[in-house]
mmCIF file of C-alpha atoms and ligand atoms in Angstrom:
data_model
loop_
_atom_site.group_PDB
_atom_site.id
_atom_site.type_symbol
_atom_site.label_atom_id
_atom_site.label_comp_id
_atom_site.label_asym_id
_atom_site.label_seq_id
_atom_site.Cartn_x
_atom_site.Cartn_y
_atom_site.Cartn_z
ATOM 1 C CA UNK A 763 27.325 -18.793 45.535
ATOM 2 C CA UNK A 764 30.209 -18.396 47.971
ATOM 3 C CA UNK A 765 30.514 -20.902 50.805
ATOM 4 C CA UNK A 766 31.154 -19.149 54.102
ATOM 5 C CA UNK A 767 32.471 -20.336 57.455
ATOM 6 C CA UNK A 768 32.308 -16.980 59.207
ATOM 7 C CA UNK A 769 28.573 -16.476 59.753
ATOM 8 C CA UNK A 770 28.074 -14.363 62.863
ATOM 9 C CA UNK A 771 25.478 -15.129 65.519
ATOM 10 C CA UNK A 772 23.599 -11.971 64.542
ATOM 11 C CA UNK A 773 23.543 -12.822 60.826
ATOM 12 C CA UNK A 774 22.254 -16.307 61.582
ATOM 13 C CA UNK A 775 19.651 -14.889 63.974
ATOM 14 C CA UNK A 776 18.404 -12.624 61.175
ATOM 15 C CA UNK A 777 18.182 -15.482 58.685
ATOM 16 C CA UNK A 778 16.428 -17.789 61.178
ATOM 17 C CA UNK A 779 13.814 -15.145 62.029
ATOM 18 C CA UNK A 780 13.059 -14.051 58.434
ATOM 19 C CA UNK A 781 9.392 -14.022 57.421
ATOM 20 C CA UNK A 782 8.735 -17.643 56.401
ATOM 21 C CA UNK A 783 8.128 -16.938 52.675
ATOM 22 C CA UNK A 784 11.426 -15.035 52.450
ATOM 23 C CA UNK A 785 13.285 -17.706 54.443
ATOM 24 C CA UNK A 786 11.984 -20.477 52.170
ATOM 25 C CA UNK A 787 12.796 -18.454 49.050
ATOM 26 C CA UNK A 788 16.392 -17.913 50.150
ATOM 27 C CA UNK A 789 16.745 -21.567 51.172
ATOM 28 C CA UNK A 790 15.405 -22.732 47.806
ATOM 29 C CA UNK A 791 17.750 -20.407 45.965
ATOM 30 C CA UNK A 792 20.702 -21.867 47.882
ATOM 31 C CA UNK A 793 19.387 -25.410 47.401
ATOM 32 C CA UNK A 794 19.067 -25.082 43.623
ATOM 33 C CA UNK A 795 22.591 -23.724 43.271
ATOM 34 C CA UNK A 796 23.972 -27.078 44.463
ATOM 35 C CA UNK A 797 21.261 -29.748 44.304
ATOM 36 C CA UNK A 798 18.352 -31.032 42.253
ATOM 37 C CA UNK A 799 15.232 -29.974 44.175
ATOM 38 C CA UNK A 800 13.280 -33.141 43.299
ATOM 39 C CA UNK A 801 15.935 -35.542 44.641
ATOM 40 C CA UNK A 802 16.077 -37.057 48.116
ATOM 41 C CA UNK A 803 18.855 -39.252 49.447
ATOM 42 C CA UNK A 804 17.576 -42.429 51.089
ATOM 43 C CA UNK A 805 19.701 -43.624 54.016
ATOM 44 C CA UNK A 806 19.137 -46.763 55.996
ATOM 45 C CA UNK A 807 20.098 -46.939 59.672
ATOM 46 C CA UNK A 808 20.931 -50.063 61.626
ATOM 47 C CA UNK A 809 21.769 -50.384 65.288
ATOM 48 C CA UNK A 810 24.670 -52.856 65.305
ATOM 49 C CA UNK A 811 25.090 -52.731 69.104
ATOM 50 C CA UNK A 812 22.153 -51.663 71.217
ATOM 51 C CA UNK A 813 21.776 -50.331 74.766
ATOM 52 C CA UNK A 814 23.962 -50.355 77.860
ATOM 53 C CA UNK A 815 25.793 -47.173 76.887
ATOM 54 C CA UNK A 816 27.895 -45.572 79.659
ATOM 55 C CA UNK A 817 27.068 -42.020 78.488
ATOM 56 C CA UNK A 818 24.071 -40.218 79.999
ATOM 57 C CA UNK A 819 22.604 -38.352 77.001
ATOM 58 C CA UNK A 820 19.202 -37.232 78.279
ATOM 59 C CA UNK A 821 17.359 -38.023 75.052
ATOM 60 C CA UNK A 822 18.683 -41.508 74.484
ATOM 61 C CA UNK A 823 16.937 -44.818 75.131
ATOM 62 C CA UNK A 824 20.290 -46.618 75.030
ATOM 63 C CA UNK A 825 21.948 -44.981 78.012
ATOM 64 C CA UNK A 826 22.602 -47.336 80.940
ATOM 65 C CA UNK A 827 21.700 -44.373 83.191
ATOM 66 C CA UNK A 828 18.013 -44.508 82.136
ATOM 67 C CA UNK A 829 15.317 -47.174 82.247
ATOM 68 C CA UNK A 830 13.908 -47.053 78.741
ATOM 69 C CA UNK A 831 13.244 -50.788 78.692
ATOM 70 C CA UNK A 832 14.833 -51.534 75.340
ATOM 71 C CA UNK A 833 16.447 -54.926 74.821
ATOM 72 C CA UNK A 834 20.242 -54.890 74.911
ATOM 73 C CA UNK A 835 21.992 -56.437 71.948
ATOM 74 C CA UNK A 836 25.692 -57.189 71.674
ATOM 75 C CA UNK A 837 27.531 -56.439 68.433
ATOM 76 C CA UNK A 838 25.800 -58.133 65.475
ATOM 77 C CA UNK A 839 27.530 -60.493 63.056
ATOM 78 C CA UNK A 840 28.848 -58.951 59.846
ATOM 79 C CA UNK A 841 26.740 -61.449 57.844
ATOM 80 C CA UNK A 842 23.468 -60.223 59.423
ATOM 81 C CA UNK A 843 24.466 -56.627 58.889
ATOM 82 C CA UNK A 844 25.289 -57.203 55.241
ATOM 83 C CA UNK A 845 21.952 -58.914 54.723
ATOM 84 C CA UNK A 846 20.177 -55.776 56.003
ATOM 85 C CA UNK A 847 22.361 -53.570 53.818
ATOM 86 C CA UNK A 848 21.510 -55.617 50.718
ATOM 87 C CA UNK A 849 17.821 -55.420 51.519
ATOM 88 C CA UNK A 850 18.058 -51.654 52.052
ATOM 89 C CA UNK A 851 19.806 -51.315 48.721
ATOM 90 C CA UNK A 852 17.052 -53.330 47.029
ATOM 91 C CA UNK A 853 14.569 -50.841 48.554
ATOM 92 C CA UNK A 854 16.446 -47.927 46.987
ATOM 93 C CA UNK A 855 18.769 -46.798 49.797
ATOM 94 C CA UNK A 856 22.169 -45.523 48.647
ATOM 95 C CA UNK A 857 23.648 -44.908 52.081
ATOM 96 C CA UNK A 858 23.924 -47.329 54.992
ATOM 97 C CA UNK A 859 24.621 -46.080 58.499
ATOM 98 C CA UNK A 860 25.640 -48.381 61.365
ATOM 99 C CA UNK A 861 25.209 -47.125 64.922
ATOM 100 C CA UNK A 862 26.677 -48.531 68.119
ATOM 101 C CA UNK A 863 25.819 -47.514 71.689
ATOM 102 C CA UNK A 864 29.430 -46.967 72.692
ATOM 103 C CA UNK A 865 31.088 -44.051 74.441
ATOM 104 C CA UNK A 866 34.132 -44.686 72.271
ATOM 105 C CA UNK A 867 35.598 -47.381 70.074
ATOM 106 C CA UNK A 868 37.965 -49.767 71.809
ATOM 107 C CA UNK A 869 40.565 -51.494 69.694
ATOM 108 C CA UNK A 870 40.189 -55.270 69.568
ATOM 109 C CA UNK A 871 37.759 -57.921 68.409
ATOM 110 C CA UNK A 872 34.705 -55.654 68.157
ATOM 111 C CA UNK A 873 36.512 -52.982 66.178
ATOM 112 C CA UNK A 874 37.865 -55.627 63.774
ATOM 113 C CA UNK A 875 34.312 -56.829 63.287
ATOM 114 C CA UNK A 876 33.098 -53.316 62.517
ATOM 115 C CA UNK A 877 35.909 -52.956 59.954
ATOM 116 C CA UNK A 878 34.678 -56.152 58.319
ATOM 117 C CA UNK A 879 31.144 -54.699 58.163
ATOM 118 C CA UNK A 880 32.455 -51.511 56.590
ATOM 119 C CA UNK A 881 34.396 -53.471 53.944
ATOM 120 C CA UNK A 882 31.291 -55.530 53.178
ATOM 121 C CA UNK A 883 28.947 -52.545 52.758
ATOM 122 C CA UNK A 884 31.533 -50.656 50.700
ATOM 123 C CA UNK A 885 31.732 -53.665 48.363
ATOM 124 C CA UNK A 886 27.997 -53.192 47.660
ATOM 125 C CA UNK A 887 28.876 -49.725 46.298
ATOM 126 C CA UNK A 888 26.756 -48.029 48.926
ATOM 127 C CA UNK A 889 27.910 -44.994 50.873
ATOM 128 C CA UNK A 890 28.993 -46.372 54.252
ATOM 129 C CA UNK A 891 28.547 -44.385 57.439
ATOM 130 C CA UNK A 892 29.228 -45.312 61.069
ATOM 131 C CA UNK A 893 28.422 -43.697 64.383
ATOM 132 C CA UNK A 894 30.382 -45.425 67.133
ATOM 133 C CA UNK A 895 31.097 -42.672 69.641
ATOM 134 C CA UNK A 896 34.477 -41.015 70.084
ATOM 135 C CA UNK A 897 37.404 -42.208 68.024
ATOM 136 C CA UNK A 898 41.124 -41.599 67.820
ATOM 137 C CA UNK A 899 43.035 -40.503 64.758
ATOM 138 C CA UNK A 900 44.444 -43.974 64.133
ATOM 139 C CA UNK A 901 40.999 -45.596 64.434
ATOM 140 C CA UNK A 902 39.677 -43.066 61.938
ATOM 141 C CA UNK A 903 42.513 -43.967 59.583
ATOM 142 C CA UNK A 904 41.686 -47.678 59.821
ATOM 143 C CA UNK A 905 38.006 -46.986 59.113
ATOM 144 C CA UNK A 906 39.009 -44.952 56.076
ATOM 145 C CA UNK A 907 41.196 -47.805 54.804
ATOM 146 C CA UNK A 908 38.263 -50.188 55.201
ATOM 147 C CA UNK A 909 36.222 -47.961 52.870
ATOM 148 C CA UNK A 910 34.215 -45.779 55.256
ATOM 149 C CA UNK A 911 32.615 -42.832 53.445
ATOM 150 C CA UNK A 912 31.222 -40.864 56.383
ATOM 151 C CA UNK A 913 31.268 -40.720 60.173
ATOM 152 C CA UNK A 914 28.302 -39.388 62.137
ATOM 153 C CA UNK A 915 29.014 -37.450 65.301
ATOM 154 C CA UNK A 916 26.408 -34.859 66.267
ATOM 155 C CA UNK A 917 27.009 -31.614 68.132
ATOM 156 C CA UNK A 918 23.351 -31.963 69.180
ATOM 157 C CA UNK A 919 22.831 -28.391 70.484
ATOM 158 C CA UNK A 920 24.625 -25.145 71.346
ATOM 159 C CA UNK A 921 27.780 -25.242 73.509
ATOM 160 C CA UNK A 922 25.831 -23.315 76.209
ATOM 161 C CA UNK A 923 23.019 -25.858 76.451
ATOM 162 C CA UNK A 924 25.164 -28.971 76.040
ATOM 163 C CA UNK A 925 25.710 -29.464 79.785
ATOM 164 C CA UNK A 926 21.931 -29.691 80.267
ATOM 165 C CA UNK A 927 21.631 -32.771 78.055
ATOM 166 C CA UNK A 928 24.757 -34.781 78.848
ATOM 167 C CA UNK A 929 27.236 -34.730 81.716
ATOM 168 C CA UNK A 930 29.610 -37.569 80.796
ATOM 169 C CA UNK A 931 31.441 -35.650 78.045
ATOM 170 C CA UNK A 932 32.003 -32.091 76.861
ATOM 171 C CA UNK A 933 31.494 -30.210 73.592
ATOM 172 C CA UNK A 934 35.263 -30.153 73.002
ATOM 173 C CA UNK A 935 35.292 -33.986 72.926
ATOM 174 C CA UNK A 936 32.768 -33.912 70.090
ATOM 175 C CA UNK A 937 34.779 -31.343 68.135
ATOM 176 C CA UNK A 938 37.933 -33.385 68.624
ATOM 177 C CA UNK A 939 36.416 -36.574 67.193
ATOM 178 C CA UNK A 940 35.070 -34.598 64.243
ATOM 179 C CA UNK A 941 38.595 -33.279 63.644
ATOM 180 C CA UNK A 942 39.994 -36.842 63.692
ATOM 181 C CA UNK A 943 37.393 -37.902 61.130
ATOM 182 C CA UNK A 944 38.284 -34.971 58.901
ATOM 183 C CA UNK A 945 42.038 -35.604 59.196
ATOM 184 C CA UNK A 946 41.540 -39.199 58.054
ATOM 185 C CA UNK A 947 39.804 -38.021 54.880
ATOM 186 C CA UNK A 948 36.373 -39.353 55.889
ATOM 187 C CA UNK A 949 33.406 -37.062 55.218
ATOM 188 C CA UNK A 950 31.688 -35.608 58.270
ATOM 189 C CA UNK A 951 28.044 -36.102 59.187
ATOM 190 C CA UNK A 952 27.091 -33.802 62.050
ATOM 191 C CA UNK A 953 23.909 -32.124 63.169
ATOM 192 C CA UNK A 954 21.636 -31.931 66.151
ATOM 193 C CA UNK A 955 18.332 -32.466 67.901
ATOM 194 C CA UNK A 956 15.504 -29.982 68.331
ATOM 195 C CA UNK A 957 12.794 -30.205 70.968
ATOM 196 C CA UNK A 958 14.898 -30.934 74.060
ATOM 197 C CA UNK A 959 13.805 -27.754 75.835
ATOM 198 C CA UNK A 960 16.471 -25.601 74.176
ATOM 199 C CA UNK A 961 15.836 -21.969 73.241
ATOM 200 C CA UNK A 962 15.823 -20.388 69.774
ATOM 201 C CA UNK A 963 19.278 -19.013 70.646
ATOM 202 C CA UNK A 964 20.517 -22.574 71.287
ATOM 203 C CA UNK A 965 19.257 -23.671 67.867
ATOM 204 C CA UNK A 966 20.988 -20.683 66.301
ATOM 205 C CA UNK A 967 24.137 -21.496 68.313
ATOM 206 C CA UNK A 968 24.144 -25.091 67.049
ATOM 207 C CA UNK A 969 23.792 -23.925 63.442
ATOM 208 C CA UNK A 970 26.619 -21.454 63.945
ATOM 209 C CA UNK A 971 28.943 -24.155 65.337
ATOM 210 C CA UNK A 972 28.184 -26.407 62.362
ATOM 211 C CA UNK A 973 28.698 -23.581 59.863
ATOM 212 C CA UNK A 974 32.080 -22.743 61.402
ATOM 213 C CA UNK A 975 33.434 -26.213 60.660
ATOM 214 C CA UNK A 976 35.719 -25.899 57.651
ATOM 215 C CA UNK A 977 34.898 -27.691 55.398
ATOM 216 C CA UNK A 978 31.224 -27.873 56.380
ATOM 217 C CA UNK A 979 29.935 -31.311 57.340
ATOM 218 C CA UNK A 980 28.953 -32.928 54.028
ATOM 219 C CA UNK A 981 25.859 -34.220 55.779
ATOM 220 C CA UNK A 982 23.792 -32.395 58.413
ATOM 221 C CA UNK A 983 21.112 -34.429 60.196
ATOM 222 C CA UNK A 984 18.406 -32.391 61.922
ATOM 223 C CA UNK A 985 16.545 -34.639 64.377
ATOM 224 C CA UNK A 986 13.254 -33.895 66.069
ATOM 225 C CA UNK A 987 13.429 -35.354 69.577
ATOM 226 C CA UNK A 988 11.745 -38.737 69.821
ATOM 227 C CA UNK A 989 10.609 -38.632 73.458
ATOM 228 C CA UNK A 990 11.551 -42.030 74.873
ATOM 229 C CA UNK A 991 9.768 -43.375 77.915
ATOM 230 C CA UNK A 992 12.127 -43.790 80.855
ATOM 231 C CA UNK A 993 14.496 -41.009 79.729
ATOM 232 C CA UNK A 994 14.691 -37.569 81.386
ATOM 233 C CA UNK A 995 13.118 -36.106 78.224
ATOM 234 C CA UNK A 996 10.063 -38.358 78.039
ATOM 235 C CA UNK A 997 7.735 -35.461 78.939
ATOM 236 C CA UNK A 998 9.403 -32.826 76.783
ATOM 237 C CA UNK A 999 6.963 -30.389 75.237
ATOM 238 C CA UNK A 1000 6.246 -31.481 71.626
ATOM 239 C CA UNK A 1001 8.095 -29.313 69.113
ATOM 240 C CA UNK A 1002 6.232 -27.096 66.657
ATOM 241 C CA UNK A 1003 7.152 -28.624 63.261
ATOM 242 C CA UNK A 1004 7.683 -25.099 61.903
ATOM 243 C CA UNK A 1005 10.772 -24.939 64.114
ATOM 244 C CA UNK A 1006 12.143 -27.881 62.124
ATOM 245 C CA UNK A 1007 11.296 -26.000 58.929
ATOM 246 C CA UNK A 1008 13.117 -22.844 60.090
ATOM 247 C CA UNK A 1009 16.173 -24.760 61.305
ATOM 248 C CA UNK A 1010 16.396 -26.780 58.084
ATOM 249 C CA UNK A 1011 16.025 -23.663 55.920
ATOM 250 C CA UNK A 1012 18.714 -21.876 57.937
ATOM 251 C CA UNK A 1013 21.036 -24.895 57.700
ATOM 252 C CA UNK A 1014 20.456 -24.935 53.935
ATOM 253 C CA UNK A 1015 21.365 -21.247 53.600
ATOM 254 C CA UNK A 1016 24.464 -21.512 55.830
ATOM 255 C CA UNK A 1017 25.731 -24.793 54.324
ATOM 256 C CA UNK A 1018 24.349 -24.747 50.785
ATOM 257 C CA UNK A 1019 26.449 -27.601 49.370
ATOM 258 C CA UNK A 1020 25.755 -30.051 52.220
ATOM 259 C CA UNK A 1021 23.064 -32.682 52.366
ATOM 260 C CA UNK A 1022 20.569 -31.657 55.015
ATOM 261 C CA UNK A 1023 18.793 -34.653 56.498
ATOM 262 C CA UNK A 1024 15.336 -34.620 58.012
ATOM 263 C CA UNK A 1025 16.424 -37.340 60.443
ATOM 264 C CA UNK A 1026 14.519 -38.624 63.512
ATOM 265 C CA UNK A 1027 10.966 -37.579 64.260
ATOM 266 C CA UNK A 1028 9.158 -37.960 60.940
ATOM 267 C CA UNK A 1029 6.590 -40.260 62.564
ATOM 268 C CA UNK A 1030 5.525 -37.305 64.728
ATOM 269 C CA UNK A 1031 5.135 -35.003 61.723
ATOM 270 C CA UNK A 1032 2.272 -34.671 59.240
ATOM 271 C CA UNK A 1033 3.005 -35.293 55.543
ATOM 272 C CA UNK A 1034 2.457 -31.552 55.025
ATOM 273 C CA UNK A 1035 5.128 -30.687 57.603
ATOM 274 C CA UNK A 1036 7.538 -33.137 55.958
ATOM 275 C CA UNK A 1037 6.792 -31.551 52.578
ATOM 276 C CA UNK A 1038 7.584 -28.123 54.037
ATOM 277 C CA UNK A 1039 10.926 -29.471 55.272
ATOM 278 C CA UNK A 1040 11.718 -30.537 51.689
ATOM 279 C CA UNK A 1041 10.722 -27.059 50.461
ATOM 280 C CA UNK A 1042 13.067 -25.644 53.104
ATOM 281 C CA UNK A 1043 15.957 -27.603 51.597
ATOM 282 C CA UNK A 1044 16.014 -31.001 53.291
ATOM 283 C CA UNK A 1045 17.276 -33.514 50.732
ATOM 284 C CA UNK A 1046 17.898 -36.657 52.722
ATOM 285 C CA UNK A 1047 15.851 -38.952 54.975
ATOM 286 C CA UNK A 1048 16.246 -42.191 56.887
ATOM 287 C CA UNK A 1049 14.193 -45.017 55.426
ATOM 288 C CA UNK A 1050 13.205 -48.371 56.860
ATOM 289 C CA UNK A 1051 10.779 -49.449 59.587
ATOM 290 C CA UNK A 1052 13.181 -48.493 62.364
ATOM 291 C CA UNK A 1053 15.733 -45.820 63.189
ATOM 292 C CA UNK A 1054 18.028 -47.201 65.910
ATOM 293 C CA UNK A 1055 15.512 -48.155 68.600
ATOM 294 C CA UNK A 1056 12.371 -46.241 67.579
ATOM 295 C CA UNK A 1057 9.932 -46.683 64.678
ATOM 296 C CA UNK A 1058 10.208 -44.819 61.372
ATOM 297 C CA UNK A 1059 7.536 -44.489 58.623
ATOM 298 C CA UNK A 1060 8.716 -47.515 56.570
ATOM 299 C CA UNK A 1061 9.383 -48.024 52.850
ATOM 300 C CA UNK A 1062 5.762 -48.119 51.616
ATOM 301 C CA UNK A 1063 4.781 -44.870 53.318
ATOM 302 C CA UNK A 1064 7.950 -43.193 52.069
ATOM 303 C CA UNK A 1065 7.436 -44.326 48.506
ATOM 304 C CA UNK A 1066 3.871 -42.968 48.596
ATOM 305 C CA UNK A 1067 5.102 -39.687 50.032
ATOM 306 C CA UNK A 1068 7.759 -39.186 47.353
ATOM 307 C CA UNK A 1069 5.296 -40.172 44.626
ATOM 308 C CA UNK A 1070 2.686 -37.720 45.926
ATOM 309 C CA UNK A 1071 5.250 -34.941 45.924
ATOM 310 C CA UNK A 1072 6.602 -35.872 42.492
ATOM 311 C CA UNK A 1073 10.029 -36.333 44.023
ATOM 312 C CA UNK A 1074 12.449 -39.216 43.597
ATOM 313 C CA UNK A 1075 15.237 -41.092 45.323
ATOM 314 C CA UNK A 1076 18.754 -39.921 44.584
ATOM 315 C CA UNK A 1077 20.721 -42.455 42.558
ATOM 316 C CA UNK A 1078 24.027 -43.716 43.836
ATOM 317 C CA UNK A 1079 26.878 -41.275 43.111
HETATM 318 N N1 LIG B 1112 26.719 -43.436 70.571
HETATM 319 C C1 LIG B 1112 27.069 -42.686 69.440
HETATM 320 C C2 LIG B 1112 27.034 -41.190 69.671
HETATM 321 O O1 LIG B 1112 26.295 -40.712 70.498
HETATM 322 O O2 LIG B 1112 27.754 -40.489 68.972
HETATM 323 C C3 LIG B 1112 26.233 -43.017 68.231
HETATM 324 C C4 LIG B 1112 24.756 -43.327 68.346
HETATM 325 S S1 LIG B 1112 23.729 -41.966 68.863
HETATM 326 C C5 LIG B 1112 22.222 -42.783 69.167
HETATM 327 C C6 LIG B 1112 23.519 -40.994 67.393
HETATM 328 C C7 LIG B 1112 22.705 -39.725 67.467
HETATM 329 O O3 LIG B 1112 21.317 -40.027 67.461
HETATM 330 C C8 LIG B 1112 22.865 -38.839 68.682
HETATM 331 O O4 LIG B 1112 23.983 -38.025 68.587
HETATM 332 C C9 LIG B 1112 21.590 -38.020 68.662
HETATM 333 O O5 LIG B 1112 21.792 -36.822 67.962
HETATM 334 C C10 LIG B 1112 20.594 -38.911 67.914
HETATM 335 N N2 LIG B 1112 19.507 -39.366 68.802
HETATM 336 C C11 LIG B 1112 19.604 -40.304 69.756
HETATM 337 N N3 LIG B 1112 18.435 -40.466 70.408
HETATM 338 C C12 LIG B 1112 17.560 -39.606 69.848
HETATM 339 C C13 LIG B 1112 16.193 -39.288 70.091
HETATM 340 N N4 LIG B 1112 15.501 -39.880 71.062
HETATM 341 N N5 LIG B 1112 15.598 -38.344 69.333
HETATM 342 C C14 LIG B 1112 16.314 -37.735 68.356
HETATM 343 N N6 LIG B 1112 17.599 -37.992 68.081
HETATM 344 C C15 LIG B 1112 18.229 -38.899 68.820
HETATM 345 C C1 LIG B 1113 21.272 -38.950 63.532
HETATM 346 O O1 LIG B 1113 21.497 -37.730 63.545
HETATM 347 N N1 LIG B 1113 20.107 -39.491 63.775
HETATM 348 C C2 LIG B 1113 20.174 -40.928 63.742
HETATM 349 C C3 LIG B 1113 21.629 -41.185 63.272
HETATM 350 N N2 LIG B 1113 22.181 -39.872 63.263
HETATM 351 C C4 LIG B 1113 22.481 -42.149 63.950
HETATM 352 C C5 LIG B 1113 19.762 -41.569 65.004
HETATM 353 C C6 LIG B 1113 18.331 -41.225 65.385
HETATM 354 C C7 LIG B 1113 17.972 -41.994 66.581
HETATM 355 C C8 LIG B 1113 16.544 -41.829 66.964
HETATM 356 C C9 LIG B 1113 16.187 -42.516 68.210
HETATM 357 C C10 LIG B 1113 16.282 -44.012 68.173
HETATM 358 O O2 LIG B 1113 15.812 -44.662 67.209
HETATM 359 O O3 LIG B 1113 16.781 -44.565 69.136
HETATM 360 FE FE1 LIG B 1114 25.278 -43.543 74.180
HETATM 361 FE FE2 LIG B 1114 25.094 -42.326 71.823
HETATM 362 FE FE3 LIG B 1114 22.896 -42.824 73.289
HETATM 363 FE FE4 LIG B 1114 24.605 -40.972 74.092
HETATM 364 S S1 LIG B 1114 23.408 -40.934 72.201
HETATM 365 S S2 LIG B 1114 23.680 -42.576 75.394
HETATM 366 S S3 LIG B 1114 26.567 -41.858 73.447
HETATM 367 S S4 LIG B 1114 24.228 -44.327 72.367
#
């Protein structure tokens, strides 16, 4: 199966709108060419610095522009972070992702502390991912040297809709950080959010942008909006889970070798909808009781789910 970076809007539109049985069949065919269909990657998220973010992302509980009422938390100690990583590993997670509510990394004490966290998690032989906002080329290089495997930086939606969800940065800024990550030899984790009031065309536009990145992001998180009280999106219309299924299947067909993550929003989905997302080619989830600031199903529920489906956690590479 050839990996393409030149999917046109029209081709993607046609894939996205295929009759569901045909869409799932094509997604499964792509999935099986590169992955074991019974395996799911378990990733654990931890918010290492919470709230007070200067950006105004309309979906986010951590923006200082909204009143979501979450407790602010300054940067955690590396020791606490490593304790959580060890626990996550004991629960079967192979990837550990640390998120900070920053617009960008500033060099200095905090960045040094993050580098220490990265070195510590890497020493556990887990995949280490960070999402810290924008970064420069030299910061990316230092993260790489510390052992960072992946950097998460989402495009979130189409370029056309982007201005409706955030005003404090532009799409180009996102693409630039992704380029810095790539240049440093760190793998890219980039995806988006569905359910923010975007159109089908915006979802297709997001998938096209991701598929044009060369190489493709190794990891593509597809989030269902978690509507946070106190944010401009708290009353967003709930998303039909079949939209998640279509977007995941399309992502799988466009980027067959990538890991496609069913990221935020699983608490709002039935086990049947989650199962359909796996059939559509999702092969990664976030585990643990919490995402960054919102609840997640938790390890017991996830173990039951995988057992019921006869699926299993991916072993460390
Ligand atoms: N501040 C950094 C940044 O924005 O790049 C990193 C942390 S940020 C919380 C990471 C990603 O989480 C966002 O890009 C967005 O895609 C996702 N996210 C945040 N809030 C969400 C929500 N309420 N529902 C779904 N996804 C969300
Ligand atoms: C991603 O795409 N989703 C994760 C991770 N990357 C950093 C974040 C989801 C956040 C959900 C809302 C919250 O818990 O605050
Ligand atoms: Fe800040 Fe990231 Fe939240 Fe945007 S998504 S407000 S950049 S923490």
